[in-house]
Short mmCIF file of C-alpha atoms in Angstrom, two decimals:
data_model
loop_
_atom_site.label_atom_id
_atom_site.label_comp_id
_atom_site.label_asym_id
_atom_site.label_seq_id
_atom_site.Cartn_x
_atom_site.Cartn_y
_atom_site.Cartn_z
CA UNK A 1 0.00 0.00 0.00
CA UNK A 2 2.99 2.73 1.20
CA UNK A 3 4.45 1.82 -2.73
CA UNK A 4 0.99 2.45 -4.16
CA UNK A 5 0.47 5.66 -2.62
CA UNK A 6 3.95 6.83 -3.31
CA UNK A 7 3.20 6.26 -6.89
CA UNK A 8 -0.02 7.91 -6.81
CA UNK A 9 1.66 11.10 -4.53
CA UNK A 10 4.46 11.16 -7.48
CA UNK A 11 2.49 11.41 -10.45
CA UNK A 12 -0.27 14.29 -8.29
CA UNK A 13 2.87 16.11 -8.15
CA UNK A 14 4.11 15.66 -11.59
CA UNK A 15 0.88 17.05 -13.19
CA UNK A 16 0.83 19.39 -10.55
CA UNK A 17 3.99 21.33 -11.24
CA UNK A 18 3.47 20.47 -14.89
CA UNK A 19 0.22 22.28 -15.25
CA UNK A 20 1.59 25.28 -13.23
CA UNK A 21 4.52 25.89 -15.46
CA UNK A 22 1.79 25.41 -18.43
CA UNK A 23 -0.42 28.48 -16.62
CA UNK A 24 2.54 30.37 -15.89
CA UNK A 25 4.25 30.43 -19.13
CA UNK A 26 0.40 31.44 -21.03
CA UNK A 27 0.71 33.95 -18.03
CA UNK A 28 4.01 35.08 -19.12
CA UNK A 29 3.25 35.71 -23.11
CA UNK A 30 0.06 37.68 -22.24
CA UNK A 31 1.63 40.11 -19.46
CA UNK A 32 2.35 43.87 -20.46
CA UNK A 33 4.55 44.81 -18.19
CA UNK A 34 8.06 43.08 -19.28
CA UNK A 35 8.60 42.58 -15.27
CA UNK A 36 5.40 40.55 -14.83
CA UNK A 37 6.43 38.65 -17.42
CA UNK A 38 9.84 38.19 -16.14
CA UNK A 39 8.51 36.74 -12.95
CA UNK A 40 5.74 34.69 -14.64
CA UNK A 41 8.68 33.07 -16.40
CA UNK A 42 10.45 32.56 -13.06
CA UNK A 43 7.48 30.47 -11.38
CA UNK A 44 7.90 28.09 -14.67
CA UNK A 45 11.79 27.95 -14.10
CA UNK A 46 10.78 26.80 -10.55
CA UNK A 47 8.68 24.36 -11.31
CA UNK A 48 10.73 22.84 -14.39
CA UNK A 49 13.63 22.50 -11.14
CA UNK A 50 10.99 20.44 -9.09
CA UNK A 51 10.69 18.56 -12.68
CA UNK A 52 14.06 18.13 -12.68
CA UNK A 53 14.25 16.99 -9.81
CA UNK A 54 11.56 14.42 -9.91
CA UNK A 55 13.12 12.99 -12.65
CA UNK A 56 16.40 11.74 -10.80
CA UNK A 57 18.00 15.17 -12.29
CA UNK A 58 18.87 16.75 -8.70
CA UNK A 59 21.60 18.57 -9.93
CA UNK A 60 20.36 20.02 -13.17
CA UNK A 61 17.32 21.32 -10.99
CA UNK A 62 20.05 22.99 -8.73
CA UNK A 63 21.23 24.05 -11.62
CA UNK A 64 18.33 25.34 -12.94
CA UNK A 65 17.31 27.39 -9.82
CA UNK A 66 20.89 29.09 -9.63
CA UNK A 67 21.28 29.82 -13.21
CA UNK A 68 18.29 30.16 -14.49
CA UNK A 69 16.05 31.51 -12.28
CA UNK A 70 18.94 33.22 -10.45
CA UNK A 71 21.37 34.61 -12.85
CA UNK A 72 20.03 34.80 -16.12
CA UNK A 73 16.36 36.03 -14.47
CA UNK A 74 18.19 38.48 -12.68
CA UNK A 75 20.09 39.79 -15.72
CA UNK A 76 17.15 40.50 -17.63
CA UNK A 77 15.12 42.22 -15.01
CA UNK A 78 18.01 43.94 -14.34
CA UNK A 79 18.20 45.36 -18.26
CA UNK A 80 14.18 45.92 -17.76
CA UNK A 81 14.74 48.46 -14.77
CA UNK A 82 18.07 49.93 -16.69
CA UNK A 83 16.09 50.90 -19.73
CA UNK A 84 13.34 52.02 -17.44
CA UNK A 85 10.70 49.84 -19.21
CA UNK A 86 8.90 48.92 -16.08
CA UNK A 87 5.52 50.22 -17.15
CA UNK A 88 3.66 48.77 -19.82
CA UNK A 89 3.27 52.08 -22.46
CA UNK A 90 -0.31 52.64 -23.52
CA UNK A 91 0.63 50.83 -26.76
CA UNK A 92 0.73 46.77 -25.97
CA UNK A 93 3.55 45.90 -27.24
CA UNK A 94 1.21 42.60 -28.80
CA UNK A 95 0.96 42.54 -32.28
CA UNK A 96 -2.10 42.95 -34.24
CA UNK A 97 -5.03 40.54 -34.52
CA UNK A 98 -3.63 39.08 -38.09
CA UNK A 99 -0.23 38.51 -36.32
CA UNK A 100 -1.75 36.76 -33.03
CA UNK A 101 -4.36 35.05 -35.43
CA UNK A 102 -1.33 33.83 -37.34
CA UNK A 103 0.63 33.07 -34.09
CA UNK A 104 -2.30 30.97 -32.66
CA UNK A 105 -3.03 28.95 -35.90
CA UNK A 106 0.61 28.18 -35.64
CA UNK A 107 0.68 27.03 -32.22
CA UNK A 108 -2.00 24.78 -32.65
CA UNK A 109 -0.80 23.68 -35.98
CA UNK A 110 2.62 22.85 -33.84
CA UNK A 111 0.49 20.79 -31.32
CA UNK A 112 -1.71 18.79 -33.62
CA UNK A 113 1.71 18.21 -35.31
CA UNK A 114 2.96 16.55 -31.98
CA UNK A 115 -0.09 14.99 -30.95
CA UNK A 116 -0.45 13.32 -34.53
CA UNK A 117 3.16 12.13 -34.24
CA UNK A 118 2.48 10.14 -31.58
CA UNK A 119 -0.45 8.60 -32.56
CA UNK A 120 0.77 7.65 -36.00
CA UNK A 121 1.06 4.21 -36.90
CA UNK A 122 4.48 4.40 -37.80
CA UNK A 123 7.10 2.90 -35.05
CA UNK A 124 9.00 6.54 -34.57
CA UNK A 125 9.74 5.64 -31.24
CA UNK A 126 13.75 5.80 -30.32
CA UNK A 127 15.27 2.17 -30.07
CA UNK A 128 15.58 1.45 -27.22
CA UNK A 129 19.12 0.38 -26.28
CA UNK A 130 19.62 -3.54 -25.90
CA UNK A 131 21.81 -2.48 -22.60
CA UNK A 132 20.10 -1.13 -20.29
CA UNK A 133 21.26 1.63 -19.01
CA UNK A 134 22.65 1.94 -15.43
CA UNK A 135 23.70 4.57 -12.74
CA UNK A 136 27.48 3.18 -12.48
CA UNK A 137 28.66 6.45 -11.24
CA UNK A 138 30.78 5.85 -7.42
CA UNK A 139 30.43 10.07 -7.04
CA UNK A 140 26.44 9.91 -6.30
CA UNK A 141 24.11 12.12 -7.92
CA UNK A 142 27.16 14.54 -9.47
CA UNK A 143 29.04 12.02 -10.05
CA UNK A 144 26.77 10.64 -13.21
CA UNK A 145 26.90 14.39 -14.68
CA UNK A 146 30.36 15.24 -14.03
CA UNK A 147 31.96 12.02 -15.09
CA UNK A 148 30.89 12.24 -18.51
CA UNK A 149 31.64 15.93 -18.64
CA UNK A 150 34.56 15.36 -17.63
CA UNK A 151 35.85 12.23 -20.04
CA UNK A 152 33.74 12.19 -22.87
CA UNK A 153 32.85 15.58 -23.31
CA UNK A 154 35.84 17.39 -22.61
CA UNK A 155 37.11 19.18 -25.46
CA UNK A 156 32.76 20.70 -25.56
CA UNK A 157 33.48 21.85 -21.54
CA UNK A 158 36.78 23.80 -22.40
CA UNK A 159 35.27 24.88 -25.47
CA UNK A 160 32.18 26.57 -23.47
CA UNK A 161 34.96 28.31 -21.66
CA UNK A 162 36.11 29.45 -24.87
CA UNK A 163 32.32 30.56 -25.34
CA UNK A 164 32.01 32.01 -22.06
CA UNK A 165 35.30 34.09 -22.51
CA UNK A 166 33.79 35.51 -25.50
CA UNK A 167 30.45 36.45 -24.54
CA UNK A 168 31.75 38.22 -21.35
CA UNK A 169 34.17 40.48 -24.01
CA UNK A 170 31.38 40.30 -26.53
CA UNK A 171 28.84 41.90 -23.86
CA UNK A 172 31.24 44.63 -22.52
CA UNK A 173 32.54 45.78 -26.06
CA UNK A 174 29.23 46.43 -27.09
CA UNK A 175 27.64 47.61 -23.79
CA UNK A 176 30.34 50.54 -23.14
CA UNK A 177 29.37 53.91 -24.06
CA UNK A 178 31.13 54.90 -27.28
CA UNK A 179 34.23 57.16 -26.67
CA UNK A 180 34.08 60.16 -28.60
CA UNK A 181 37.13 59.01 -31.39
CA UNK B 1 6.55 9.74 -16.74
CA UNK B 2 8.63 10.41 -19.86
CA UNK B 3 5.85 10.37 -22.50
CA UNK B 4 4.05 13.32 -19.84
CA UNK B 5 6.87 15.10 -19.99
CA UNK B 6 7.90 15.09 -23.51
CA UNK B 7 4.17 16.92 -24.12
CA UNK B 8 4.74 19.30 -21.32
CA UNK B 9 8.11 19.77 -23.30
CA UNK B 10 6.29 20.50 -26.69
CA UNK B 11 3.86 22.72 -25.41
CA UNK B 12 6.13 24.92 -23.70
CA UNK B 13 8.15 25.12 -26.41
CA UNK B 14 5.00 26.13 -28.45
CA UNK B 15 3.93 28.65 -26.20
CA UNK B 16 7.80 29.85 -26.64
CA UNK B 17 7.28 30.05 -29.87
CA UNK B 18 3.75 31.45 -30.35
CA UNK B 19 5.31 34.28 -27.72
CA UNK B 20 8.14 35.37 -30.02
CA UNK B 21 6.00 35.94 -32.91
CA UNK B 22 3.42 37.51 -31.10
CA UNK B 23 5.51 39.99 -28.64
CA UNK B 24 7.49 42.99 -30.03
CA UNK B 25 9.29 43.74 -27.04
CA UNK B 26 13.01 42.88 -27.90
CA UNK B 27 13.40 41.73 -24.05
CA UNK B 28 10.07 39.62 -23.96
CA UNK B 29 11.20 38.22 -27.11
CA UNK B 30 14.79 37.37 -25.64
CA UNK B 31 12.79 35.35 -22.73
CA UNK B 32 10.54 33.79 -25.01
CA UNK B 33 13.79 32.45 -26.40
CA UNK B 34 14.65 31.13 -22.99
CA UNK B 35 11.45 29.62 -22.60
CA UNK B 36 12.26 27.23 -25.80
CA UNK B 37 15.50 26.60 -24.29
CA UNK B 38 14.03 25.37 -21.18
CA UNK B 39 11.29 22.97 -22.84
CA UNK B 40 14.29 21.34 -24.91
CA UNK B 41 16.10 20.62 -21.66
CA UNK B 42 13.26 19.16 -20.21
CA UNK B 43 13.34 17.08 -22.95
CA UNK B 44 17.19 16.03 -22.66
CA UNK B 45 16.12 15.22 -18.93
CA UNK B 46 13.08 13.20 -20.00
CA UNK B 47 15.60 11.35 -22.35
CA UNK B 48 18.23 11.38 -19.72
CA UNK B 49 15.91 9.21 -17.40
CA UNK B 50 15.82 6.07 -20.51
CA UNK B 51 19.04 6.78 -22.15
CA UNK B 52 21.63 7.87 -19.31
CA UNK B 53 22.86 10.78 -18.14
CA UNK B 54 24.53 11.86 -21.02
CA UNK B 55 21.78 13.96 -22.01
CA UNK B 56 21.90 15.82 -18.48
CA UNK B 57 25.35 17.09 -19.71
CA UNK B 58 23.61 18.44 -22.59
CA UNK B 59 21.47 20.56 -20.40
CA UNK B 60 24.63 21.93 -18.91
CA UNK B 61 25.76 22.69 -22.09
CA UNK B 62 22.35 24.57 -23.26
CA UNK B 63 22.41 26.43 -20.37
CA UNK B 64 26.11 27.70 -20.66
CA UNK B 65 25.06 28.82 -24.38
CA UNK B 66 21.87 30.59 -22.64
CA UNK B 67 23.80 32.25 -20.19
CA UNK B 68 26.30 33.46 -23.17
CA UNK B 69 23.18 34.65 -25.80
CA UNK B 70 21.58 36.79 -22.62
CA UNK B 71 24.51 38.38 -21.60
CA UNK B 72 25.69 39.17 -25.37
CA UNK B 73 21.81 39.89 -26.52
CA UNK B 74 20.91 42.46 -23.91
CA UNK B 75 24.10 43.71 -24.84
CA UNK B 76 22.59 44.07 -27.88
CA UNK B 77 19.13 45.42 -26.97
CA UNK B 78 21.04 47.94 -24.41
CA UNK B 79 23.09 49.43 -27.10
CA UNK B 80 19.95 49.44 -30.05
CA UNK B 81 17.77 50.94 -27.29
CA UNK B 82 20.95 53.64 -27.06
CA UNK B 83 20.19 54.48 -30.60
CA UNK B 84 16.71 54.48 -30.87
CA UNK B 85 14.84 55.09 -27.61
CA UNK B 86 12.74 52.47 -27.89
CA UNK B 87 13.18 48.43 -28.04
CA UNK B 88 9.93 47.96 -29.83
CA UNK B 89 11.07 45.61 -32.77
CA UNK B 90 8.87 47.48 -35.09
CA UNK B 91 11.32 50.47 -34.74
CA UNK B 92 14.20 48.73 -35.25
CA UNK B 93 13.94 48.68 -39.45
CA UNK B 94 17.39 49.99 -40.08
CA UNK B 95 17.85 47.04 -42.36
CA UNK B 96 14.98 47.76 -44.54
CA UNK B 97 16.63 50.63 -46.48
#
């Protein structure tokens, strides 16, 4: 019975933070004001972390709640109160009823798409891998991450340093005032 | 749990994408951006959870490359928004000649 209503307590959750990051992030594309939208879009962060987290990801939901939520959020509220954009101007900023007509048929036309794909009767599920897969990792929950990022995908991680490195002299080149030359 | 998550993955992602062509704010559209990003790492989790946790260091990797567009394109929008006063993408049209 206590396995049962684990199960049961799991999957309440699941649709539970699934359905608020669906309301949130319909919240966030119909707000005004670009910092109600910024903090609709941090309640769907959140609950993609608990997601995350769910899912045997612990540290990508850390992740998620530090970077994302923390950093990046934080960054663009931050360029929201610089350019002094907190208050929605009289004009919405929403394009006109062709455009959101358009934008809607799309969006559907995007979910039908989905929904069709995985009720065709072609097999376009992924194969499945003969080995199953297992957590062999001795490090714990970082330990699955990190080893791979570490071995495998080395050369990627010192190339997103690379990356990094660029955007940070990519962002202050063009953010400086220009010097009268 | 992977099949609910993949949808909740697609329909974030749509309502990404729906945003970005309905929003002309150049910041809402930057976070609308974000929003995509997020719904294909909830996907590479969802995968992670059948496949291994190789696609877990994928999400690392998307969110290093998120981190890098939002610092570089509100770089961007700070400096257009120097020029024109406004970050309404309808006024930015310098392009259109």
């Amino acid at each position: 019975m206590g396995n049962e209503f684990f199960s049961l307590l799991y999957s309440f959750h699941f649709y539970l933070f699934g359905l608020i990051a669906v309301a949130a992030a319909i919240a966030f594309v119909t707000r005004k004001s670009p910092v109600a939208a910024a903090m609709w879009l941090v309640v769907t962060m959140f609950c993609l972390a608990a997601l995350y987290v769910m899912m045997d990801a612990q540290f990508i939901g850390v992740m998620q709640v530090l970077v994302y939520a923390g950093a990046i959020m934080v960054v663009f509220v931050f360029v929201v109160m610089l350019l002094n954009l907190g208050h929605p101007s009289e004009l919405s900023d929403i394009s006109g009823k062709w455009g959101r007509l358009f934008a809607g048929f799309l969006g559907l036309a995007l979910v039908a798409e989905i929904l069709t794909l995985t009720r065709s009767p072609m097999d376009l599920r992924l194969v499945v891998p003969t080995i199953p897969v297992t957590v062999t990792s001795t490090g714990g929950i970082i330990g699955g991450v990190s080893g791979p990022l570490f071995r495998e995908y080395l050369l990627a991680f010192e190339l997103t340093s690379v990356l990094l490195l660029i955007a940070i002299v990519g962002a202050v080149v063009l953010g400086r005032k220009r010097s009268a030359s | 749990m992977i099949a609910e998550a993949l949808a909740l993955s697609a329909l974030l992602f749509t309502i990404g994408v729906v945003g970005v062509l309905t929003r002309r704010n150049a910041i809402i559209v930057f976070m609308c951006v974000e929003l995509m990003l997020n719904a294909v790492n909830l996907s590479f989790v969802a995968f992670s959870k059948l496949y291994g946790a190789t696609g877990q260091v994928f999400v690392v990797f998307v969110m290093t490359v998120a981190a890098a567009e939002a610092a570089v394109g509100l770089a961007i929008i700070i400096s257009i928004f120097r020029h024109q006063e406004s970050v309404n993408l309808k006024d930015i049209n310098l392009l259109r000649g």
